[in-house]
Amino acid sequence: MSDAFGVPKPPVPPAPGPRLIHDGLAVYARGTGEPLFLMPYPHGFTSGPITEGSLATLLKGLGHCVVSFDPPGAHASTRPPRVDMPEMLSCATEALDALHIQGPVDTVGHSMGGLCALALAINRPERVRRLVLVGSGSGGPSLRRHRAMPWNWSLVSLDFWRYAFWGTCLLWRGGTLAAHKHVERLVRAASYVDTSRVPAISIAAADRHRPAPVRDRWPRTALRLDYGPQLGEVRAPTLVCAGRYDPQFPLGCGWELARGIPGARMVVFERSGHYPHEEEPVTFAQVMAEFLHAQADPVPAAALPRSRPRGG
């Protein structure tokens, strides 16, 4: 069976459930229906596997089996982490192979997960059927060019100085879990238009003596990455979703993706920050369903790159 793009539909994976496989990599399949790969956040988040988050819940509600993994060193994965892009790409391929998903699969990424999903579409084009990038960009140069956090905070802002203080604590001697959570609190608070939606992040007294997640090194990796010159190599039909008031990946980052990727569609969520799937869930679900389920034309062959895919 093939879809409107002429690409065979991937098989439905085995019964959902997390599994520790391949030397400590935790792989997840949640929900029922056609599989959809959700690229996890590559940095140190404390809220749990991405398959338990709000975006995965919305995608499951659209009738998909959401497939993902815990990056090495995060949550249930015990494999020693490298914290680089080749690691993320190899783990993505390993997770799909472990669930016997050999062909291309619809792929979604939010924030830094979107940056990794973009890299997957460029470097492993045979694995990506359709691509959705939510609140994301092409790498460090784009973030600096559009003055993403922390570049867009005024020097007279108290929150900037709090961010600078806790950010310094996080870097000093590897930082603590308490410093990590303080930084995450500040970033989250700045990332919603409706501040009542900001999730609570509790900080225990013992967190001052616990180490920060090892994957907190990711932002330094991300700032060195630049997929802007390779956007024209994306072969998959692409949807770019951006919140009008996103401080982490400002609107300009999304427009760069949409203009650089052949045939990409851009949707701006006018009442959202970095989490349009939480602030405008009904509209977001409608946009996603239209893109993932409706008939559509593939990217014209003339727009596809002639060069061989690069390695991770």
mmCIF file of C-alpha atoms in Angstrom:
data_model
loop_
_atom_site.group_PDB
_atom_site.id
_atom_site.type_symbol
_atom_site.label_atom_id
_atom_site.label_comp_id
_atom_site.label_asym_id
_atom_site.label_seq_id
_atom_site.Cartn_x
_atom_site.Cartn_y
_atom_site.Cartn_z
ATOM 1 C CA MET A 1 0.000 0.000 0.000
ATOM 2 C CA SER A 2 1.221 3.511 -0.832
ATOM 3 C CA ASP A 3 0.006 6.998 0.007
ATOM 4 C CA ALA A 4 -0.449 10.104 -2.120
ATOM 5 C CA PHE A 5 3.316 10.549 -2.208
ATOM 6 C CA GLY A 6 3.806 7.167 -3.883
ATOM 7 C CA VAL A 7 5.700 5.904 -0.827
ATOM 8 C CA PRO A 8 4.775 2.555 0.775
ATOM 9 C CA LYS A 9 3.166 2.926 4.173
ATOM 10 C CA PRO A 10 5.327 1.581 7.004
ATOM 11 C CA PRO A 11 4.081 -1.492 8.840
ATOM 12 C CA VAL A 12 2.409 -1.150 12.203
ATOM 13 C CA PRO A 13 5.023 -1.906 14.903
ATOM 14 C CA PRO A 14 4.625 -4.548 17.621
ATOM 15 C CA ALA A 15 2.436 -4.037 20.665
ATOM 16 C CA PRO A 16 3.220 -0.679 22.339
ATOM 17 C CA GLY A 17 5.517 -0.528 25.324
ATOM 18 C CA PRO A 18 9.031 0.599 26.304
ATOM 19 C CA ARG A 19 11.859 -1.849 25.797
ATOM 20 C CA LEU A 20 15.503 -1.696 26.742
ATOM 21 C CA ILE A 21 17.333 -2.853 23.670
ATOM 22 C CA HIS A 22 20.706 -2.697 21.963
ATOM 23 C CA ASP A 23 22.973 -2.104 24.904
ATOM 24 C CA GLY A 24 20.733 0.097 26.999
ATOM 25 C CA LEU A 25 18.798 2.227 24.494
ATOM 26 C CA ALA A 26 15.165 2.651 25.630
ATOM 27 C CA VAL A 27 12.740 2.536 22.691
ATOM 28 C CA TYR A 28 9.041 3.389 22.947
ATOM 29 C CA ALA A 29 5.910 2.708 20.897
ATOM 30 C CA ARG A 30 2.809 4.371 22.347
ATOM 31 C CA GLY A 31 -0.704 4.304 20.917
ATOM 32 C CA THR A 32 -2.220 2.430 18.005
ATOM 33 C CA GLY A 33 -2.419 3.048 14.286
ATOM 34 C CA GLU A 34 0.138 4.031 11.688
ATOM 35 C CA PRO A 35 3.580 4.644 13.235
ATOM 36 C CA LEU A 36 4.916 8.175 13.548
ATOM 37 C CA PHE A 37 8.451 8.904 14.707
ATOM 38 C CA LEU A 38 8.761 11.665 17.313
ATOM 39 C CA MET A 39 12.359 12.842 17.667
ATOM 40 C CA PRO A 40 13.165 13.274 21.383
ATOM 41 C CA TYR A 41 14.754 16.334 22.939
ATOM 42 C CA PRO A 42 18.524 15.846 22.737
ATOM 43 C CA HIS A 43 19.252 17.952 25.844
ATOM 44 C CA GLY A 44 18.682 17.282 29.532
ATOM 45 C CA PHE A 45 14.996 17.462 30.368
ATOM 46 C CA THR A 46 13.686 16.292 33.721
ATOM 47 C CA SER A 47 10.024 15.756 32.786
ATOM 48 C CA GLY A 48 10.314 12.177 31.470
ATOM 49 C CA PRO A 49 10.252 10.417 28.091
ATOM 50 C CA ILE A 50 8.862 12.469 25.216
ATOM 51 C CA THR A 51 6.261 9.764 24.537
ATOM 52 C CA GLU A 52 4.573 10.804 27.801
ATOM 53 C CA GLY A 53 4.467 14.515 26.887
ATOM 54 C CA SER A 54 1.739 16.761 25.484
ATOM 55 C CA LEU A 55 2.872 16.581 21.843
ATOM 56 C CA ALA A 56 2.925 12.770 21.875
ATOM 57 C CA THR A 57 -0.520 12.713 23.505
ATOM 58 C CA LEU A 58 -1.914 14.951 20.754
ATOM 59 C CA LEU A 59 -0.351 12.800 18.022
ATOM 60 C CA LYS A 60 -1.725 9.623 19.589
ATOM 61 C CA GLY A 61 -5.139 11.280 19.580
ATOM 62 C CA LEU A 62 -4.838 11.706 15.817
ATOM 63 C CA GLY A 63 -4.595 7.936 15.443
ATOM 64 C CA HIS A 64 -0.853 7.330 15.395
ATOM 65 C CA CYS A 65 1.445 4.943 17.197
ATOM 66 C CA VAL A 66 4.134 7.327 18.442
ATOM 67 C CA VAL A 67 7.620 5.830 18.270
ATOM 68 C CA SER A 68 10.625 7.400 20.006
ATOM 69 C CA PHE A 69 13.623 6.706 22.238
ATOM 70 C CA ASP A 70 15.414 8.094 25.275
ATOM 71 C CA PRO A 71 18.763 9.611 24.266
ATOM 72 C CA PRO A 72 21.721 7.867 25.921
ATOM 73 C CA GLY A 73 22.130 9.067 29.482
ATOM 74 C CA ALA A 74 18.514 10.292 29.758
ATOM 75 C CA HIS A 75 15.567 8.657 31.526
ATOM 76 C CA ALA A 76 15.554 4.864 30.931
ATOM 77 C CA SER A 77 18.511 4.706 28.545
ATOM 78 C CA THR A 78 21.677 3.586 30.310
ATOM 79 C CA ARG A 79 24.068 3.690 27.367
ATOM 80 C CA PRO A 80 27.017 6.092 27.907
ATOM 81 C CA PRO A 81 26.185 9.380 26.135
ATOM 82 C CA ARG A 82 28.246 11.203 23.504
ATOM 83 C CA VAL A 83 25.836 14.170 23.227
ATOM 84 C CA ASP A 84 26.314 14.916 19.536
ATOM 85 C CA MET A 85 24.269 14.800 16.347
ATOM 86 C CA PRO A 86 25.711 11.537 14.954
ATOM 87 C CA GLU A 87 24.575 9.864 18.175
ATOM 88 C CA MET A 88 21.019 11.180 17.756
ATOM 89 C CA LEU A 89 20.833 10.040 14.137
ATOM 90 C CA SER A 90 22.202 6.576 14.835
ATOM 91 C CA CYS A 91 19.831 6.121 17.784
ATOM 92 C CA ALA A 92 16.873 7.201 15.637
ATOM 93 C CA THR A 93 17.766 4.614 13.009
ATOM 94 C CA GLU A 94 18.318 1.974 15.688
ATOM 95 C CA ALA A 95 14.952 2.688 17.303
ATOM 96 C CA LEU A 96 13.108 2.353 13.990
ATOM 97 C CA ASP A 97 14.975 -0.836 13.110
ATOM 98 C CA ALA A 98 14.233 -2.314 16.540
ATOM 99 C CA LEU A 99 10.510 -1.912 15.861
ATOM 100 C CA HIS A 100 10.899 -3.338 12.337
ATOM 101 C CA ILE A 101 10.059 -0.022 10.659
ATOM 102 C CA GLN A 102 12.332 -0.239 7.648
ATOM 103 C CA GLY A 103 10.783 2.207 5.195
ATOM 104 C CA PRO A 104 10.203 5.961 5.475
ATOM 105 C CA VAL A 105 7.991 7.134 8.324
ATOM 106 C CA ASP A 106 6.309 10.439 9.153
ATOM 107 C CA THR A 107 8.681 12.332 11.457
ATOM 108 C CA VAL A 108 7.928 15.141 13.933
ATOM 109 C CA GLY A 109 10.342 17.206 16.001
ATOM 110 C CA HIS A 110 9.797 20.067 18.445
ATOM 111 C CA SER A 111 12.450 22.624 19.410
ATOM 112 C CA MET A 112 15.906 21.010 19.478
ATOM 113 C CA GLY A 113 14.176 17.753 18.607
ATOM 114 C CA GLY A 114 13.128 19.526 15.416
ATOM 115 C CA LEU A 115 16.756 20.372 14.666
ATOM 116 C CA CYS A 116 17.586 16.660 14.990
ATOM 117 C CA ALA A 117 14.575 15.690 12.855
ATOM 118 C CA LEU A 118 15.819 18.111 10.188
ATOM 119 C CA ALA A 119 19.263 16.485 10.320
ATOM 120 C CA LEU A 120 17.615 13.065 9.950
ATOM 121 C CA ALA A 121 15.736 14.223 6.844
ATOM 122 C CA ILE A 122 18.975 15.544 5.315
ATOM 123 C CA ASN A 123 21.314 12.718 6.271
ATOM 124 C CA ARG A 124 18.906 9.747 6.245
ATOM 125 C CA PRO A 125 16.324 10.783 3.614
ATOM 126 C CA GLU A 126 15.216 7.188 3.081
ATOM 127 C CA ARG A 127 13.850 7.111 6.675
ATOM 128 C CA VAL A 128 11.638 10.240 6.511
ATOM 129 C CA ARG A 129 8.345 10.197 4.619
ATOM 130 C CA ARG A 130 6.917 13.539 5.758
ATOM 131 C CA LEU A 131 8.541 16.056 8.098
ATOM 132 C CA VAL A 132 6.969 18.341 10.716
ATOM 133 C CA LEU A 133 9.165 20.917 12.467
ATOM 134 C CA VAL A 134 7.572 22.686 15.443
ATOM 135 C CA GLY A 135 9.223 25.724 17.060
ATOM 136 C CA SER A 136 12.571 24.892 15.521
ATOM 137 C CA GLY A 137 15.382 26.174 13.305
ATOM 138 C CA SER A 138 18.434 25.242 11.278
ATOM 139 C CA GLY A 139 21.115 25.679 13.975
ATOM 140 C CA GLY A 140 23.271 28.131 15.914
ATOM 141 C CA PRO A 141 23.727 30.821 13.237
ATOM 142 C CA SER A 142 19.967 31.105 12.770
ATOM 143 C CA LEU A 143 19.430 31.394 16.536
ATOM 144 C CA ARG A 144 21.976 34.189 16.804
ATOM 145 C CA ARG A 145 20.717 35.940 13.679
ATOM 146 C CA HIS A 146 17.178 36.125 15.036
ATOM 147 C CA ARG A 147 18.243 36.873 18.631
ATOM 148 C CA ALA A 148 16.841 33.817 20.319
ATOM 149 C CA MET A 149 17.168 33.307 24.082
ATOM 150 C CA PRO A 150 19.258 34.515 25.781
ATOM 151 C CA TRP A 151 20.268 37.138 23.189
ATOM 152 C CA ASN A 152 16.834 38.764 23.158
ATOM 153 C CA TRP A 153 16.633 39.448 26.901
ATOM 154 C CA SER A 154 17.365 43.043 27.887
ATOM 155 C CA LEU A 155 20.384 43.587 30.136
ATOM 156 C CA VAL A 156 18.157 45.447 32.594
ATOM 157 C CA SER A 157 15.786 42.501 32.924
ATOM 158 C CA LEU A 158 15.847 40.783 36.322
ATOM 159 C CA ASP A 159 15.060 37.501 34.581
ATOM 160 C CA PHE A 160 18.156 37.913 32.428
ATOM 161 C CA TRP A 161 20.347 38.220 35.502
ATOM 162 C CA ARG A 162 18.638 35.234 37.113
ATOM 163 C CA TYR A 163 19.246 33.281 33.927
ATOM 164 C CA ALA A 164 22.887 34.400 33.836
ATOM 165 C CA PHE A 165 23.393 33.483 37.495
ATOM 166 C CA TRP A 166 21.870 30.020 37.294
ATOM 167 C CA GLY A 167 23.414 29.396 33.891
ATOM 168 C CA THR A 168 26.833 30.137 35.393
ATOM 169 C CA CYS A 169 26.069 27.797 38.288
ATOM 170 C CA LEU A 170 25.066 25.117 35.798
ATOM 171 C CA LEU A 171 28.383 25.368 33.954
ATOM 172 C CA TRP A 172 30.540 25.591 37.090
ATOM 173 C CA ARG A 173 32.007 22.163 37.894
ATOM 174 C CA GLY A 174 29.333 20.536 35.783
ATOM 175 C CA GLY A 175 26.504 22.170 37.743
ATOM 176 C CA THR A 176 23.793 20.685 39.922
ATOM 177 C CA LEU A 177 20.287 19.404 39.316
ATOM 178 C CA ALA A 178 18.942 22.418 41.241
ATOM 179 C CA ALA A 179 20.707 24.852 38.871
ATOM 180 C CA HIS A 180 19.394 22.883 35.883
ATOM 181 C CA LYS A 181 15.833 23.159 37.191
ATOM 182 C CA HIS A 182 16.186 26.891 37.931
ATOM 183 C CA VAL A 183 17.285 27.495 34.335
ATOM 184 C CA GLU A 184 14.461 25.333 33.012
ATOM 185 C CA ARG A 185 11.957 27.268 35.145
ATOM 186 C CA LEU A 186 13.101 30.601 33.680
ATOM 187 C CA VAL A 187 13.129 29.346 30.111
ATOM 188 C CA ARG A 188 9.683 27.771 30.451
ATOM 189 C CA ALA A 189 8.211 30.905 32.054
ATOM 190 C CA ALA A 190 9.389 33.005 29.100
ATOM 191 C CA SER A 191 8.122 30.503 26.515
ATOM 192 C CA TYR A 192 4.341 30.734 27.012
ATOM 193 C CA VAL A 193 1.937 33.523 26.083
ATOM 194 C CA ASP A 194 -0.574 32.149 28.586
ATOM 195 C CA THR A 195 1.551 31.928 31.721
ATOM 196 C CA SER A 196 -1.097 29.815 33.471
ATOM 197 C CA ARG A 197 0.102 26.958 31.280
ATOM 198 C CA VAL A 198 3.694 27.081 32.536
ATOM 199 C CA PRO A 199 4.362 23.674 34.121
ATOM 200 C CA ALA A 200 5.475 23.545 37.727
ATOM 201 C CA ILE A 201 9.041 22.351 38.256
ATOM 202 C CA SER A 202 9.736 21.326 41.841
ATOM 203 C CA ILE A 203 13.215 21.690 43.307
ATOM 204 C CA ALA A 204 14.047 19.490 46.276
ATOM 205 C CA ALA A 205 16.717 20.366 48.835
ATOM 206 C CA ALA A 206 18.700 17.295 47.753
ATOM 207 C CA ASP A 207 18.832 18.623 44.166
ATOM 208 C CA ARG A 208 21.575 21.020 45.289
ATOM 209 C CA HIS A 209 23.841 18.016 45.784
ATOM 210 C CA ARG A 210 22.832 16.020 42.708
ATOM 211 C CA PRO A 211 24.619 16.464 39.379
ATOM 212 C CA ALA A 212 22.894 18.144 36.461
ATOM 213 C CA PRO A 213 21.820 15.843 33.600
ATOM 214 C CA VAL A 214 24.828 14.914 31.488
ATOM 215 C CA ARG A 215 22.953 15.952 28.355
ATOM 216 C CA ASP A 216 23.009 19.595 29.456
ATOM 217 C CA ARG A 217 26.069 19.762 27.198
ATOM 218 C CA TRP A 218 23.766 19.717 24.170
ATOM 219 C CA PRO A 219 23.240 23.525 23.783
ATOM 220 C CA ARG A 220 26.972 23.989 23.226
ATOM 221 C CA THR A 221 26.785 21.311 20.530
ATOM 222 C CA ALA A 222 23.716 22.876 18.906
ATOM 223 C CA LEU A 223 25.309 26.324 18.598
ATOM 224 C CA ARG A 224 28.004 24.822 16.369
ATOM 225 C CA LEU A 225 25.512 23.142 14.038
ATOM 226 C CA ASP A 226 24.296 24.829 10.860
ATOM 227 C CA TYR A 227 21.974 23.041 8.439
ATOM 228 C CA GLY A 228 20.949 26.264 6.716
ATOM 229 C CA PRO A 229 23.108 25.618 3.622
ATOM 230 C CA GLN A 230 21.576 22.106 3.290
ATOM 231 C CA LEU A 231 17.876 22.986 3.553
ATOM 232 C CA GLY A 232 17.468 22.542 -0.181
ATOM 233 C CA GLU A 233 18.436 18.878 0.225
ATOM 234 C CA VAL A 234 15.294 17.995 2.206
ATOM 235 C CA ARG A 235 13.298 15.551 0.077
ATOM 236 C CA ALA A 236 10.309 15.023 2.366
ATOM 237 C CA PRO A 237 7.161 17.162 2.159
ATOM 238 C CA THR A 238 7.559 19.513 5.114
ATOM 239 C CA LEU A 239 5.310 21.444 7.486
ATOM 240 C CA VAL A 240 6.852 24.199 9.633
ATOM 241 C CA CYS A 241 4.857 25.298 12.717
ATOM 242 C CA ALA A 242 5.895 28.405 14.641
ATOM 243 C CA GLY A 243 4.482 30.404 17.546
ATOM 244 C CA ARG A 244 4.262 34.138 16.926
ATOM 245 C CA TYR A 245 5.884 34.896 20.303
ATOM 246 C CA ASP A 246 8.425 32.071 20.539
ATOM 247 C CA PRO A 247 11.586 33.367 22.291
ATOM 248 C CA GLN A 248 13.551 30.120 21.939
ATOM 249 C CA PHE A 249 13.228 29.827 18.153
ATOM 250 C CA PRO A 250 11.870 33.214 17.017
ATOM 251 C CA LEU A 251 9.578 33.455 14.015
ATOM 252 C CA GLY A 252 12.455 34.281 11.683
ATOM 253 C CA CYS A 253 13.976 30.850 12.338
ATOM 254 C CA GLY A 254 10.782 29.214 11.095
ATOM 255 C CA TRP A 255 10.591 31.396 8.004
ATOM 256 C CA GLU A 256 14.169 30.460 7.128
ATOM 257 C CA LEU A 257 13.175 26.787 7.239
ATOM 258 C CA ALA A 258 10.049 27.336 5.151
ATOM 259 C CA ARG A 259 11.853 29.370 2.506
ATOM 260 C CA GLY A 260 14.841 27.060 2.302
ATOM 261 C CA ILE A 261 13.080 23.667 2.178
ATOM 262 C CA PRO A 262 11.553 22.933 -1.254
ATOM 263 C CA GLY A 263 7.758 23.052 -1.162
ATOM 264 C CA ALA A 264 7.566 23.568 2.615
ATOM 265 C CA ARG A 265 4.407 24.974 4.183
ATOM 266 C CA MET A 266 4.583 27.450 7.088
ATOM 267 C CA VAL A 267 1.838 27.883 9.699
ATOM 268 C CA VAL A 268 2.095 30.642 12.321
ATOM 269 C CA PHE A 269 0.164 30.223 15.567
ATOM 270 C CA GLU A 270 -0.814 33.746 16.535
ATOM 271 C CA ARG A 271 -1.509 33.146 20.243
ATOM 272 C CA SER A 272 1.443 30.910 21.062
ATOM 273 C CA GLY A 273 5.007 30.983 22.230
ATOM 274 C CA HIS A 274 7.289 27.940 22.024
ATOM 275 C CA TYR A 275 4.511 25.378 22.630
ATOM 276 C CA PRO A 276 1.693 25.879 20.067
ATOM 277 C CA HIS A 277 0.550 22.286 20.623
ATOM 278 C CA GLU A 278 -0.239 23.268 24.235
ATOM 279 C CA GLU A 279 -1.457 26.863 23.797
ATOM 280 C CA GLU A 280 -3.585 26.263 20.665
ATOM 281 C CA PRO A 281 -4.140 22.492 20.755
ATOM 282 C CA VAL A 282 -7.346 22.398 18.704
ATOM 283 C CA THR A 283 -5.938 24.479 15.847
ATOM 284 C CA PHE A 284 -2.620 22.626 16.035
ATOM 285 C CA ALA A 285 -4.353 19.237 15.833
ATOM 286 C CA GLN A 286 -6.363 20.393 12.810
ATOM 287 C CA VAL A 287 -3.211 21.568 11.024
ATOM 288 C CA MET A 288 -1.392 18.330 11.816
ATOM 289 C CA ALA A 289 -4.302 16.137 10.721
ATOM 290 C CA GLU A 290 -4.601 18.026 7.435
ATOM 291 C CA PHE A 291 -0.902 17.595 6.693
ATOM 292 C CA LEU A 292 -0.510 13.989 7.846
ATOM 293 C CA HIS A 293 -3.787 12.585 6.538
ATOM 294 C CA ALA A 294 -4.883 14.629 3.518
ATOM 295 C CA GLN A 295 -3.901 14.000 -0.083
ATOM 296 C CA ALA A 296 -0.946 16.116 -1.179
ATOM 297 C CA ASP A 297 1.542 16.439 -3.980
ATOM 298 C CA PRO A 298 5.135 15.305 -3.434
ATOM 299 C CA VAL A 299 8.059 17.685 -3.684
ATOM 300 C CA PRO A 300 8.776 18.206 -7.423
ATOM 301 C CA ALA A 301 11.622 16.025 -8.651
ATOM 302 C CA ALA A 302 13.418 19.100 -10.007
ATOM 303 C CA ALA A 303 13.670 20.421 -6.441
ATOM 304 C CA LEU A 304 15.384 17.334 -5.092
ATOM 305 C CA PRO A 305 19.157 17.348 -4.575
ATOM 306 C CA ARG A 306 21.343 15.416 -6.938
ATOM 307 C CA SER A 307 24.173 14.966 -4.450
ATOM 308 C CA ARG A 308 24.548 11.819 -2.376
ATOM 309 C CA PRO A 309 23.320 12.062 1.249
ATOM 310 C CA ARG A 310 25.984 13.027 3.764
ATOM 311 C CA GLY A 311 26.760 10.986 6.815
ATOM 312 C CA GLY A 312 25.743 12.095 10.313
#
